[in-house]
Coordinates of C-alpha atoms in Angstrom, one line a residue:
M20 CA 96.8 29.0 -72.9
G21 CA 98.6 26.4 -75.1
E22 CA 101.9 26.8 -73.2
P23 CA 103.8 23.6 -72.7
P24 CA 104.1 22.3 -69.1
P25 CA 107.2 23.5 -67.3
Y26 CA 109.3 20.3 -67.8
P27 CA 112.8 20.7 -66.4
Q28 CA 115.8 20.3 -68.7
I29 CA 117.9 17.3 -67.7
E30 CA 121.7 17.4 -67.5
P31 CA 123.7 15.4 -68.4
T32 CA 122.0 14.0 -71.5
T33 CA 123.8 10.6 -71.6
F34 CA 123.5 7.8 -69.0
D35 CA 124.5 4.2 -68.7
L36 CA 120.9 3.3 -67.8
I37 CA 117.5 4.9 -68.1
A38 CA 114.6 3.4 -66.1
V39 CA 111.0 4.5 -67.0
G40 CA 108.5 3.7 -64.2
T41 CA 109.2 3.4 -60.5
G42 CA 107.8 0.0 -59.9
L43 CA 109.6 -2.3 -57.4
A44 CA 111.6 -4.1 -60.1
E45 CA 112.7 -0.9 -61.8
C46 CA 113.7 0.6 -58.5
I47 CA 115.8 -2.5 -57.5
V48 CA 117.5 -2.5 -60.9
A49 CA 118.2 1.2 -60.7
A50 CA 119.6 0.9 -57.1
A51 CA 121.8 -2.1 -58.1
A52 CA 123.1 -0.3 -61.2
S53 CA 123.8 2.9 -59.1
A54 CA 125.6 0.8 -56.5
S55 CA 127.8 -0.6 -59.2
G56 CA 128.9 2.9 -60.3
K57 CA 126.6 3.2 -63.3
T58 CA 125.0 6.6 -64.2
V59 CA 121.2 6.2 -63.9
L60 CA 118.3 8.4 -64.9
H61 CA 115.0 7.3 -63.3
L62 CA 111.8 8.7 -64.8
D63 CA 108.1 8.4 -64.1
T64 CA 105.0 9.9 -65.7
N65 CA 103.2 9.8 -62.3
P66 CA 103.6 12.4 -59.5
F67 CA 104.3 9.5 -57.0
Y68 CA 106.7 6.6 -56.7
G69 CA 105.7 3.0 -57.0
S70 CA 103.8 2.7 -60.3
H71 CA 101.9 -0.6 -60.1
Y72 CA 103.4 -1.3 -56.7
S73 CA 102.3 2.1 -55.1
S74 CA 100.1 2.9 -52.1
L75 CA 97.6 5.6 -53.0
S76 CA 94.8 7.7 -51.5
V77 CA 91.2 6.7 -52.5
P78 CA 91.1 9.4 -55.3
E79 CA 94.6 8.6 -56.6
L80 CA 93.9 4.8 -56.7
T81 CA 90.6 5.3 -58.5
S82 CA 92.2 7.6 -61.1
F83 CA 95.2 5.3 -61.6
L84 CA 93.0 2.2 -62.2
I85 CA 90.7 3.9 -64.6
S86 CA 93.5 5.6 -66.6
N87 CA 95.4 2.3 -66.9
S88 CA 92.4 0.3 -68.0
T89 CA 92.3 2.0 -71.4
A90 CA 95.0 2.3 -74.0
S91 CA 96.6 5.8 -74.3
S92 CA 99.5 7.7 -75.7
P93 CA 101.9 9.8 -73.6
P94 CA 101.6 13.6 -74.1
S95 CA 103.1 14.8 -77.4
S96 CA 106.6 16.1 -77.4
T97 CA 106.8 19.9 -77.1
S98 CA 109.6 19.8 -79.6
T99 CA 108.9 20.5 -83.2
T100 CA 111.7 18.1 -84.2
T101 CA 110.2 14.9 -85.6
D102 CA 113.3 13.2 -86.7
I103 CA 117.1 13.0 -86.2
P104 CA 119.3 12.2 -89.2
D105 CA 120.8 9.0 -87.7
Y106 CA 117.8 7.8 -85.7
S107 CA 114.2 6.7 -86.3
I108 CA 111.6 7.9 -83.8
V109 CA 109.3 5.2 -82.6
N110 CA 106.4 6.5 -80.5
L111 CA 105.5 4.9 -77.2
T112 CA 102.0 4.2 -76.1
T113 CA 100.5 2.4 -73.1
Q114 CA 98.2 -0.6 -73.2
P115 CA 95.7 -1.4 -70.5
V116 CA 96.9 -3.7 -67.7
Y117 CA 93.7 -3.4 -65.6
S118 CA 90.2 -4.2 -66.6
D119 CA 86.7 -4.5 -65.2
V120 CA 87.3 -1.8 -62.6
E121 CA 84.4 -1.6 -60.2
I122 CA 84.4 1.2 -57.5
S123 CA 81.6 1.4 -54.9
C124 CA 81.1 3.8 -52.0
F125 CA 78.4 2.9 -49.6
Y126 CA 78.8 5.5 -46.9
P127 CA 80.1 8.7 -48.6
E128 CA 79.6 10.7 -45.4
L129 CA 82.1 8.5 -43.5
L130 CA 84.7 8.6 -46.3
E131 CA 84.4 12.2 -47.4
E132 CA 86.7 13.8 -44.8
N133 CA 89.2 10.9 -44.9
L134 CA 89.7 10.3 -48.7
R135 CA 93.3 11.3 -48.6
K136 CA 94.2 9.7 -45.3
F137 CA 94.5 6.2 -46.9
N138 CA 97.5 4.5 -48.3
L139 CA 95.9 1.7 -50.4
D140 CA 98.1 -0.9 -52.0
L141 CA 97.6 -1.4 -55.7
C142 CA 99.2 -4.9 -55.7
G143 CA 97.7 -6.2 -52.4
P144 CA 97.4 -8.4 -50.6
R145 CA 101.1 -8.5 -49.9
V146 CA 103.3 -9.4 -46.9
L147 CA 106.9 -10.2 -46.4
F148 CA 108.1 -13.3 -44.6
C149 CA 110.7 -12.4 -41.9
A150 CA 113.2 -14.8 -43.6
D151 CA 112.4 -13.6 -47.2
K152 CA 115.2 -13.1 -49.6
S153 CA 113.6 -9.6 -50.1
I154 CA 114.4 -8.8 -46.4
D155 CA 118.0 -10.1 -47.0
L156 CA 118.3 -7.8 -50.1
M157 CA 117.0 -4.8 -48.2
L158 CA 119.6 -5.4 -45.4
K159 CA 122.4 -5.9 -47.9
S160 CA 121.5 -2.9 -50.1
G161 CA 120.8 -0.5 -47.3
A162 CA 117.2 0.0 -48.4
S163 CA 116.1 -1.2 -44.9
N164 CA 117.2 2.2 -43.6
Y165 CA 114.3 3.8 -45.3
V166 CA 111.3 1.6 -44.3
E167 CA 109.8 0.3 -41.1
F168 CA 107.7 -2.8 -40.5
K169 CA 105.1 -4.2 -38.2
S170 CA 104.1 -7.8 -37.5
I171 CA 101.0 -9.4 -38.8
D172 CA 99.2 -10.6 -35.6
A173 CA 97.7 -13.9 -36.8
S174 CA 96.8 -16.1 -39.8
F175 CA 93.6 -18.0 -40.3
V176 CA 92.0 -20.6 -42.6
G177 CA 88.4 -20.0 -43.7
D178 CA 86.0 -23.0 -44.2
E179 CA 82.8 -23.7 -46.0
N180 CA 80.8 -22.7 -42.9
G181 CA 82.2 -19.2 -42.7
K182 CA 84.4 -19.9 -39.7
L183 CA 88.0 -18.8 -39.3
W184 CA 90.5 -21.3 -37.8
N185 CA 93.9 -20.3 -36.5
V186 CA 96.9 -21.5 -38.5
P187 CA 99.1 -23.5 -36.1
D188 CA 102.5 -22.4 -37.5
S189 CA 104.8 -23.1 -34.6
R190 CA 105.2 -25.6 -31.7
A191 CA 103.6 -23.1 -29.3
A192 CA 100.7 -22.4 -31.6
I193 CA 100.0 -26.0 -32.1
F194 CA 99.8 -26.7 -28.3
K195 CA 97.6 -23.6 -27.8
D196 CA 95.2 -24.4 -30.7
K197 CA 91.9 -25.5 -29.3
S198 CA 90.4 -26.4 -32.7
L199 CA 92.9 -29.3 -33.1
T200 CA 92.3 -32.7 -31.5
L201 CA 95.2 -34.3 -29.6
M202 CA 95.8 -36.7 -32.5
E203 CA 95.9 -33.8 -35.0
K204 CA 98.4 -31.9 -32.8
N205 CA 100.6 -35.0 -32.6
Q206 CA 100.4 -35.5 -36.4
L207 CA 101.3 -31.9 -37.1
M208 CA 104.2 -31.9 -34.6
R209 CA 105.6 -35.1 -36.0
F210 CA 105.4 -33.7 -39.6
F211 CA 107.1 -30.5 -38.6
K212 CA 109.8 -32.4 -36.8
L213 CA 110.3 -34.6 -39.9
V214 CA 110.7 -31.5 -42.1
Q215 CA 113.2 -29.9 -39.7
G216 CA 115.2 -33.2 -39.6
H217 CA 115.3 -33.2 -43.4
L218 CA 116.5 -29.6 -43.5
D219 CA 119.2 -30.2 -40.8
A220 CA 120.4 -33.3 -42.6
T221 CA 120.6 -31.4 -45.9
V222 CA 122.6 -28.6 -44.3
A223 CA 124.9 -31.1 -42.6
A224 CA 125.5 -32.9 -45.9
G225 CA 126.2 -29.7 -47.7
S226 CA 128.6 -28.4 -45.1
S227 CA 130.6 -31.7 -45.1
G228 CA 130.9 -31.5 -48.9
N229 CA 128.9 -34.7 -49.7
D230 CA 125.4 -35.8 -50.2
G231 CA 125.2 -38.0 -47.2
I232 CA 126.1 -41.2 -49.0
G233 CA 129.0 -43.5 -48.1
N234 CA 130.1 -41.5 -45.0
G235 CA 129.2 -44.1 -42.5
N236 CA 126.0 -42.3 -41.3
D237 CA 123.6 -43.6 -43.9
E238 CA 121.3 -45.3 -41.5
E239 CA 121.0 -42.2 -39.2
E240 CA 120.5 -39.8 -42.2
G241 CA 118.0 -42.2 -43.7
K242 CA 115.8 -41.6 -40.8
T243 CA 115.6 -37.9 -41.2
K244 CA 116.3 -37.1 -44.8
I245 CA 113.4 -37.3 -47.2
S246 CA 114.2 -39.6 -50.2
D247 CA 114.9 -38.1 -53.6
E248 CA 111.9 -40.1 -54.9
D249 CA 109.6 -38.4 -52.4
L250 CA 111.1 -35.0 -53.1
E251 CA 110.1 -35.3 -56.7
R252 CA 106.5 -36.5 -56.1
P253 CA 103.6 -34.1 -55.8
F254 CA 103.6 -32.6 -52.3
V255 CA 99.9 -33.5 -51.8
E256 CA 100.8 -37.1 -52.4
Y257 CA 103.6 -37.0 -49.9
L258 CA 101.3 -35.5 -47.3
S259 CA 98.8 -38.3 -47.9
K260 CA 101.7 -40.8 -47.6
M261 CA 102.4 -39.3 -44.2
R262 CA 98.8 -40.1 -43.3
L263 CA 97.9 -36.5 -42.6
P264 CA 94.2 -35.9 -42.5
P265 CA 92.5 -33.5 -45.1
K266 CA 92.2 -30.7 -42.6
I267 CA 96.0 -30.7 -41.8
R268 CA 96.9 -31.2 -45.4
S269 CA 94.8 -28.2 -46.3
I270 CA 96.5 -26.0 -43.7
I271 CA 100.0 -27.1 -44.8
L272 CA 99.3 -26.7 -48.5
Y273 CA 97.4 -23.4 -48.7
A274 CA 98.1 -21.5 -45.4
I275 CA 101.8 -22.3 -44.9
A276 CA 103.1 -23.4 -48.3
M277 CA 100.7 -20.9 -50.0
A278 CA 99.8 -23.1 -53.0
D279 CA 97.5 -21.4 -55.4
Y280 CA 95.6 -24.1 -57.2
D281 CA 93.7 -27.2 -56.1
Q282 CA 96.5 -29.7 -55.6
D283 CA 94.1 -32.6 -55.5
D284 CA 92.7 -32.0 -58.9
M285 CA 95.3 -32.6 -61.6
G286 CA 92.8 -31.5 -64.3
V287 CA 92.6 -27.9 -63.1
C288 CA 95.9 -27.4 -61.2
Q289 CA 98.1 -25.2 -63.3
N290 CA 101.0 -25.3 -60.8
L291 CA 101.4 -28.6 -59.1
L292 CA 103.7 -28.2 -56.1
K293 CA 106.5 -30.8 -55.8
T294 CA 107.5 -32.0 -52.3
K295 CA 110.9 -30.4 -52.6
D296 CA 109.3 -27.0 -53.3
G297 CA 106.7 -27.5 -50.6
I298 CA 109.5 -28.3 -48.1
D299 CA 111.3 -25.1 -49.2
R300 CA 108.2 -23.1 -48.5
L301 CA 107.7 -24.7 -45.1
A302 CA 111.3 -23.9 -44.3
L303 CA 110.8 -20.3 -45.3
Y304 CA 107.7 -20.1 -43.0
Q305 CA 109.4 -21.9 -40.1
S306 CA 112.6 -19.9 -40.3
S307 CA 110.5 -16.7 -40.4
V308 CA 108.9 -17.4 -37.1
G309 CA 111.2 -16.0 -34.4
R310 CA 113.8 -14.4 -36.7
F311 CA 113.0 -11.0 -35.2
T312 CA 112.4 -11.0 -31.5
N313 CA 109.6 -8.4 -31.6
A314 CA 107.7 -10.1 -34.5
S315 CA 104.8 -12.2 -33.2
G316 CA 104.8 -14.5 -36.2
A317 CA 106.2 -15.2 -39.7
L318 CA 104.8 -12.2 -41.5
I319 CA 105.5 -8.5 -41.5
Y320 CA 104.1 -5.5 -43.3
P321 CA 105.6 -2.1 -44.1
I322 CA 104.2 0.9 -42.2
Y323 CA 102.5 3.3 -44.6
G324 CA 101.9 0.5 -47.1
Q325 CA 103.7 -1.6 -49.8
G326 CA 104.5 1.6 -51.8
E327 CA 107.3 2.2 -49.2
L328 CA 109.4 -0.6 -50.7
P329 CA 110.0 1.0 -54.2
Q330 CA 110.7 4.3 -52.4
A331 CA 113.2 2.7 -50.1
F332 CA 115.2 1.4 -53.1
S333 CA 114.8 4.8 -54.9
R334 CA 116.3 6.6 -51.9
R335 CA 119.1 4.1 -51.9
S336 CA 119.9 4.7 -55.6
A337 CA 119.6 8.5 -55.0
V338 CA 122.4 8.2 -52.4
K339 CA 124.6 6.6 -55.1
G340 CA 123.9 9.4 -57.6
C341 CA 120.8 8.3 -59.5
I342 CA 118.7 11.2 -60.8
H343 CA 114.9 10.9 -60.3
V344 CA 112.4 13.0 -62.2
L345 CA 108.7 12.5 -61.6
R346 CA 105.9 13.9 -63.8
M347 CA 108.1 13.3 -66.8
P348 CA 106.4 11.4 -69.7
V349 CA 108.6 9.6 -72.2
T350 CA 107.0 9.9 -75.6
A351 CA 109.2 7.9 -78.0
L352 CA 112.3 5.8 -78.4
L353 CA 115.3 6.7 -80.5
M354 CA 116.3 3.7 -82.7
E355 CA 119.4 3.7 -84.9
K356 CA 118.3 3.6 -88.6
D357 CA 121.0 1.3 -89.8
S358 CA 121.1 -1.4 -87.1
G359 CA 117.6 -0.9 -85.5
S360 CA 119.2 -0.8 -82.1
Y361 CA 118.1 1.3 -79.2
K362 CA 119.9 4.6 -78.6
G363 CA 117.8 6.8 -76.3
V364 CA 114.4 8.3 -75.4
R365 CA 112.5 11.5 -76.3
L366 CA 110.8 13.2 -73.3
A367 CA 107.6 15.2 -73.3
S368 CA 109.8 18.3 -73.0
G369 CA 111.2 17.5 -76.4
Q370 CA 114.6 16.8 -75.0
D371 CA 116.4 13.7 -76.2
I372 CA 118.3 11.6 -73.6
F373 CA 120.7 8.8 -74.6
S374 CA 121.7 5.6 -72.8
Q375 CA 123.2 2.2 -73.4
K376 CA 120.4 0.3 -71.6
L377 CA 116.7 1.0 -70.9
V378 CA 114.1 -0.5 -68.5
L379 CA 110.5 0.2 -69.2
D380 CA 107.3 0.1 -67.1
P381 CA 105.4 -3.1 -68.2
S382 CA 102.4 -1.0 -69.4
F383 CA 104.4 0.5 -72.3
T384 CA 104.3 -0.8 -75.9
L385 CA 105.3 0.7 -79.2
A386 CA 103.2 2.5 -81.8
S387 CA 103.8 1.6 -85.4
P388 CA 107.3 2.6 -86.6
S389 CA 107.8 5.4 -89.1
A390 CA 107.2 4.7 -92.8
S391 CA 109.7 2.5 -94.6
P392 CA 111.7 1.3 -91.6
S393 CA 114.6 -1.0 -92.0
D394 CA 114.1 -4.7 -91.5
L395 CA 116.2 -4.5 -88.4
L396 CA 113.9 -1.8 -87.0
H397 CA 111.0 -4.0 -87.8
E398 CA 112.6 -6.9 -85.8
S399 CA 113.1 -4.6 -82.8
F400 CA 109.5 -3.3 -83.1
N401 CA 108.1 -6.8 -83.2
F402 CA 110.0 -7.8 -80.1
L403 CA 109.1 -4.6 -78.2
S404 CA 105.4 -4.6 -79.1
T405 CA 104.7 -8.0 -77.6
R406 CA 104.3 -8.9 -73.9
D407 CA 104.5 -12.3 -72.3
V408 CA 101.2 -12.3 -70.3
K409 CA 101.2 -15.1 -67.7
G410 CA 97.5 -14.9 -66.7
K411 CA 95.3 -12.6 -64.6
V412 CA 94.8 -11.9 -60.9
A413 CA 91.6 -10.5 -59.4
R414 CA 92.2 -8.0 -56.7
G415 CA 89.8 -6.4 -54.3
I416 CA 90.1 -3.6 -51.6
C417 CA 87.5 -3.0 -49.0
I418 CA 87.4 -0.3 -46.3
T419 CA 85.5 -1.3 -43.2
R420 CA 84.6 0.1 -39.8
N421 CA 85.4 -3.0 -37.7
S422 CA 87.9 -5.8 -37.5
L423 CA 87.2 -9.3 -38.8
K424 CA 88.3 -10.4 -35.3
P425 CA 87.6 -8.1 -32.4
D426 CA 90.9 -8.8 -30.6
T427 CA 93.1 -8.9 -33.7
S428 CA 94.0 -5.8 -35.9
N429 CA 96.3 -7.2 -38.6
L430 CA 95.6 -10.6 -39.9
L431 CA 95.7 -13.0 -43.0
V432 CA 92.9 -15.2 -44.1
V433 CA 93.3 -18.0 -46.6
Y434 CA 90.3 -19.8 -48.3
P435 CA 91.6 -23.0 -49.8
P436 CA 90.2 -24.3 -53.1
R437 CA 86.6 -25.6 -52.9
S438 CA 86.2 -24.1 -49.4
L439 CA 83.6 -21.6 -50.5
Y440 CA 81.9 -23.2 -53.5
P441 CA 82.5 -26.4 -55.6
E442 CA 83.9 -24.6 -58.6
Q443 CA 86.5 -22.6 -56.6
I444 CA 89.7 -24.0 -58.1
T445 CA 92.2 -21.5 -56.6
S446 CA 93.0 -20.1 -53.1
I447 CA 91.6 -16.8 -52.1
R448 CA 93.7 -14.7 -49.8
A449 CA 92.5 -11.8 -47.7
L450 CA 94.8 -9.5 -45.7
Q451 CA 93.3 -7.1 -43.1
I452 CA 95.5 -4.0 -42.2
S453 CA 94.5 -1.5 -39.5
G454 CA 95.1 2.1 -38.8
N455 CA 98.1 1.3 -36.5
L456 CA 100.0 0.6 -39.7
A457 CA 99.2 4.1 -41.1
V458 CA 97.3 2.9 -44.1
C459 CA 94.0 4.3 -42.9
P460 CA 92.5 6.4 -40.1
L461 CA 92.4 4.9 -36.7
G462 CA 89.2 3.0 -36.2
M463 CA 89.0 1.9 -39.8
F464 CA 90.5 -1.2 -41.5
V465 CA 91.5 -2.1 -45.0
L466 CA 90.9 -5.6 -46.4
Y467 CA 92.9 -6.7 -49.5
L468 CA 91.8 -9.8 -51.4
S469 CA 93.2 -11.6 -54.4
A470 CA 92.8 -14.8 -56.4
L471 CA 94.3 -16.1 -59.7
C472 CA 91.7 -16.3 -62.5
D473 CA 91.2 -17.0 -66.2
D474 CA 88.8 -14.1 -66.8
A475 CA 86.9 -11.3 -65.1
I476 CA 83.7 -13.4 -64.5
Q477 CA 85.6 -16.1 -62.6
G478 CA 87.8 -13.5 -60.8
K479 CA 84.8 -11.5 -59.5
R480 CA 83.0 -14.6 -58.4
L481 CA 86.0 -15.6 -56.3
L482 CA 86.3 -12.2 -54.7
N483 CA 82.6 -11.8 -54.1
A484 CA 82.4 -15.3 -52.4
A485 CA 85.2 -14.3 -49.9
M486 CA 83.8 -10.8 -49.4
N487 CA 80.3 -12.1 -48.6
A488 CA 81.8 -14.7 -46.2
L489 CA 83.7 -12.0 -44.3
L490 CA 81.8 -8.8 -44.7
T491 CA 78.4 -7.1 -44.7
F492 CA 77.3 -5.1 -47.7
P493 CA 74.3 -2.6 -47.4
D494 CA 71.2 -3.2 -49.5
S495 CA 72.1 -6.8 -50.3
V496 CA 75.1 -5.9 -52.5
N497 CA 76.6 -9.0 -54.2
S498 CA 73.4 -10.9 -53.4
E499 CA 74.3 -13.2 -56.3
S500 CA 76.9 -14.9 -54.2
S501 CA 75.6 -14.1 -50.7
S502 CA 74.1 -17.6 -50.4
T503 CA 77.4 -19.3 -51.1
V504 CA 78.3 -19.2 -47.4
Q505 CA 76.1 -19.1 -44.3
S506 CA 78.3 -18.0 -41.4
E507 CA 77.8 -19.9 -38.1
N508 CA 79.4 -17.0 -36.2
T509 CA 77.0 -15.0 -34.1
E510 CA 79.4 -12.0 -34.2
E511 CA 78.3 -9.2 -36.6
K512 CA 80.4 -9.1 -39.7
P513 CA 82.2 -5.7 -40.5
S514 CA 80.3 -3.3 -42.7
V515 CA 81.9 -2.2 -46.0
I516 CA 82.3 1.6 -46.4
W517 CA 84.0 1.5 -49.8
S518 CA 85.2 -1.2 -52.2
G519 CA 87.2 -1.5 -55.4
L520 CA 87.5 -4.6 -57.5
Y521 CA 89.7 -5.0 -60.6
I522 CA 91.4 -7.6 -62.8
Q523 CA 95.1 -7.2 -63.4
E524 CA 97.2 -8.7 -66.1
M525 CA 100.4 -10.5 -65.0
S526 CA 103.3 -10.1 -67.4
T527 CA 106.9 -11.1 -67.0
G528 CA 110.1 -9.2 -67.9
Q529 CA 111.7 -9.3 -71.3
F530 CA 115.4 -8.9 -71.9
D531 CA 117.3 -7.1 -74.6
S532 CA 118.9 -3.7 -74.9
I533 CA 115.4 -2.5 -74.0
N534 CA 114.0 -4.4 -71.0
F535 CA 110.5 -4.6 -69.6
A536 CA 109.9 -4.9 -65.9
P537 CA 107.4 -7.4 -64.6
M538 CA 103.9 -6.6 -63.4
P539 CA 102.9 -7.6 -59.8
D540 CA 102.2 -11.4 -59.7
G541 CA 99.6 -13.3 -57.7
N542 CA 101.9 -14.3 -54.9
L543 CA 101.7 -13.2 -51.3
N544 CA 105.4 -12.1 -51.2
Y545 CA 107.9 -10.6 -53.6
N546 CA 110.3 -13.4 -54.1
D547 CA 109.5 -14.0 -57.8
I548 CA 109.5 -10.3 -58.5
L549 CA 112.8 -10.0 -56.8
D550 CA 114.3 -12.9 -58.8
A551 CA 113.0 -11.2 -62.1
A552 CA 114.6 -7.9 -61.1
L553 CA 117.9 -9.4 -60.2
K554 CA 117.9 -11.5 -63.4
L555 CA 117.2 -8.4 -65.4
F556 CA 120.2 -6.6 -63.8
Q557 CA 122.4 -9.6 -64.4
E558 CA 121.3 -9.8 -68.1
M559 CA 122.3 -6.1 -68.5
Y560 CA 125.4 -6.2 -66.5
P561 CA 126.7 -9.8 -66.3
N562 CA 130.1 -8.8 -64.9
E563 CA 128.8 -6.6 -62.1
E564 CA 128.1 -7.8 -58.5
K565 CA 124.7 -6.9 -57.0
F566 CA 125.1 -4.3 -54.2
P567 CA 128.8 -5.0 -53.7
E568 CA 129.5 -2.7 -50.7
T569 CA 128.1 -4.9 -47.9
T570 CA 127.6 -8.6 -47.3
P571 CA 124.3 -10.3 -46.4
P572 CA 123.5 -10.7 -42.7
E573 CA 124.9 -13.9 -41.3
N574 CA 123.7 -13.7 -37.7
S575 CA 120.9 -12.2 -35.7
E576 CA 123.0 -9.2 -34.7
D577 CA 122.8 -7.9 -38.3
D578 CA 119.0 -8.2 -38.2
I579 CA 118.7 -5.2 -35.9
E580 CA 119.2 -3.1 -39.0
L581 CA 115.6 -3.8 -39.9
T582 CA 113.3 -1.5 -38.0
L583 CA 110.3 -3.5 -36.7
E584 CA 107.8 -1.8 -34.4
T585 CA 106.1 -3.7 -31.6

């Protein structure tokens, strides 16, 4: 009774970098620092890797969401020491990053014996494009040796009638698509050809060391390269200029370019996509199709869930000497009294560990500093106790007994803005993953949903609208929005066994001697998270190369290093 937990003593006690939290960004930074020869200590309060990017069983996910939806303080230090002559002790606390957590179990008898056979993604829905920069980084860093992927079988666009239409994302898919008229097929083919011509012309101009002006081929390049004026205009305007019909524009904008907000409504669109950015996204999608011979489309998913990605980078950093300690809370920071600068951390064991740099999980903040702190310490406190919150994302997880499509196991569904109800101003994405990806027992399916939102009311309405369009809830659950969509499909919709809905804050990283990692964003892939992590590393170590041992893959022969199951 009353005995402190058996926390291990850590040796050595001084490191170049301490990372607290094993989210994806923290793991990438730790792996990059370890690869550059830095000494790294990686800590996590949790008994598992991944933090807000982890894949958890049903009980673990429920517990994590609830515990991180209320403010709390880490366990008190077991040490009786409250101060160090040269340092001030600034206690750490956590602030809620989730809210409005709603857990429902409709068939307990079906779930009871399988509760711990699930690997549910906290930050879903997520996929990786085959040509993603995250894939390139995994190949370059060697993290690809520790994770396997499987292809997403198909992508669909949902409409106001409850139907799902195939996304024609390649030449073969366009010709096979029976939902497109001959005219629509020709329009889409011409547009894809135009985009490819622009990309080829851009590459040719870059390789020749000029911008394509004054080299004697202006007329030829003018036929293929999109003008600078068009590149700067809104992408939706350019698609209209190309005389693409609304149906095709919607597929390109929301199911291929993955735009979030209604691009036709400037009043509500918080992120208007320019043509140059839209073309880049189309290029990513097109280059992803066919990059790996055994991938059926543009998208892949890690076997055992997205939580495998932080673990892959953690294993890579361990090979380079990084020390990992789970179940180890950090209770306070050590700040120099005279300068207010960071010096180290105090662990729940009472041990003090010192480092030059620190990366913190985004849920951390600081309690009030000790009495009569210096002005410099106050400045550090003010910086460290604020977070740059960039909005909210509503997330949902549903466990079902049947697939949304009888002949397709792993699939993506996108509901463009206004496709479910008039006030829907953002896209809603739904990703179904089956038991053949080891995220749930065989015969069951996991459906992840997400949508950007301003508040919980808006977020829950978005999720409920998509869930009622796709799924069946017993006893008229979510009846408030069940009338939103009347499906024309005669097929019976899958029944929901269990569901979890929650609102997650999106915060970005902050840079100083103490750095905060970003929360998961609302995107389908990890590119922005990856950029934030590499920027964080570069801010800390401006003279160090990122993963210097190997070079990025330059041809398809290198791509075999990525394990992709058929």
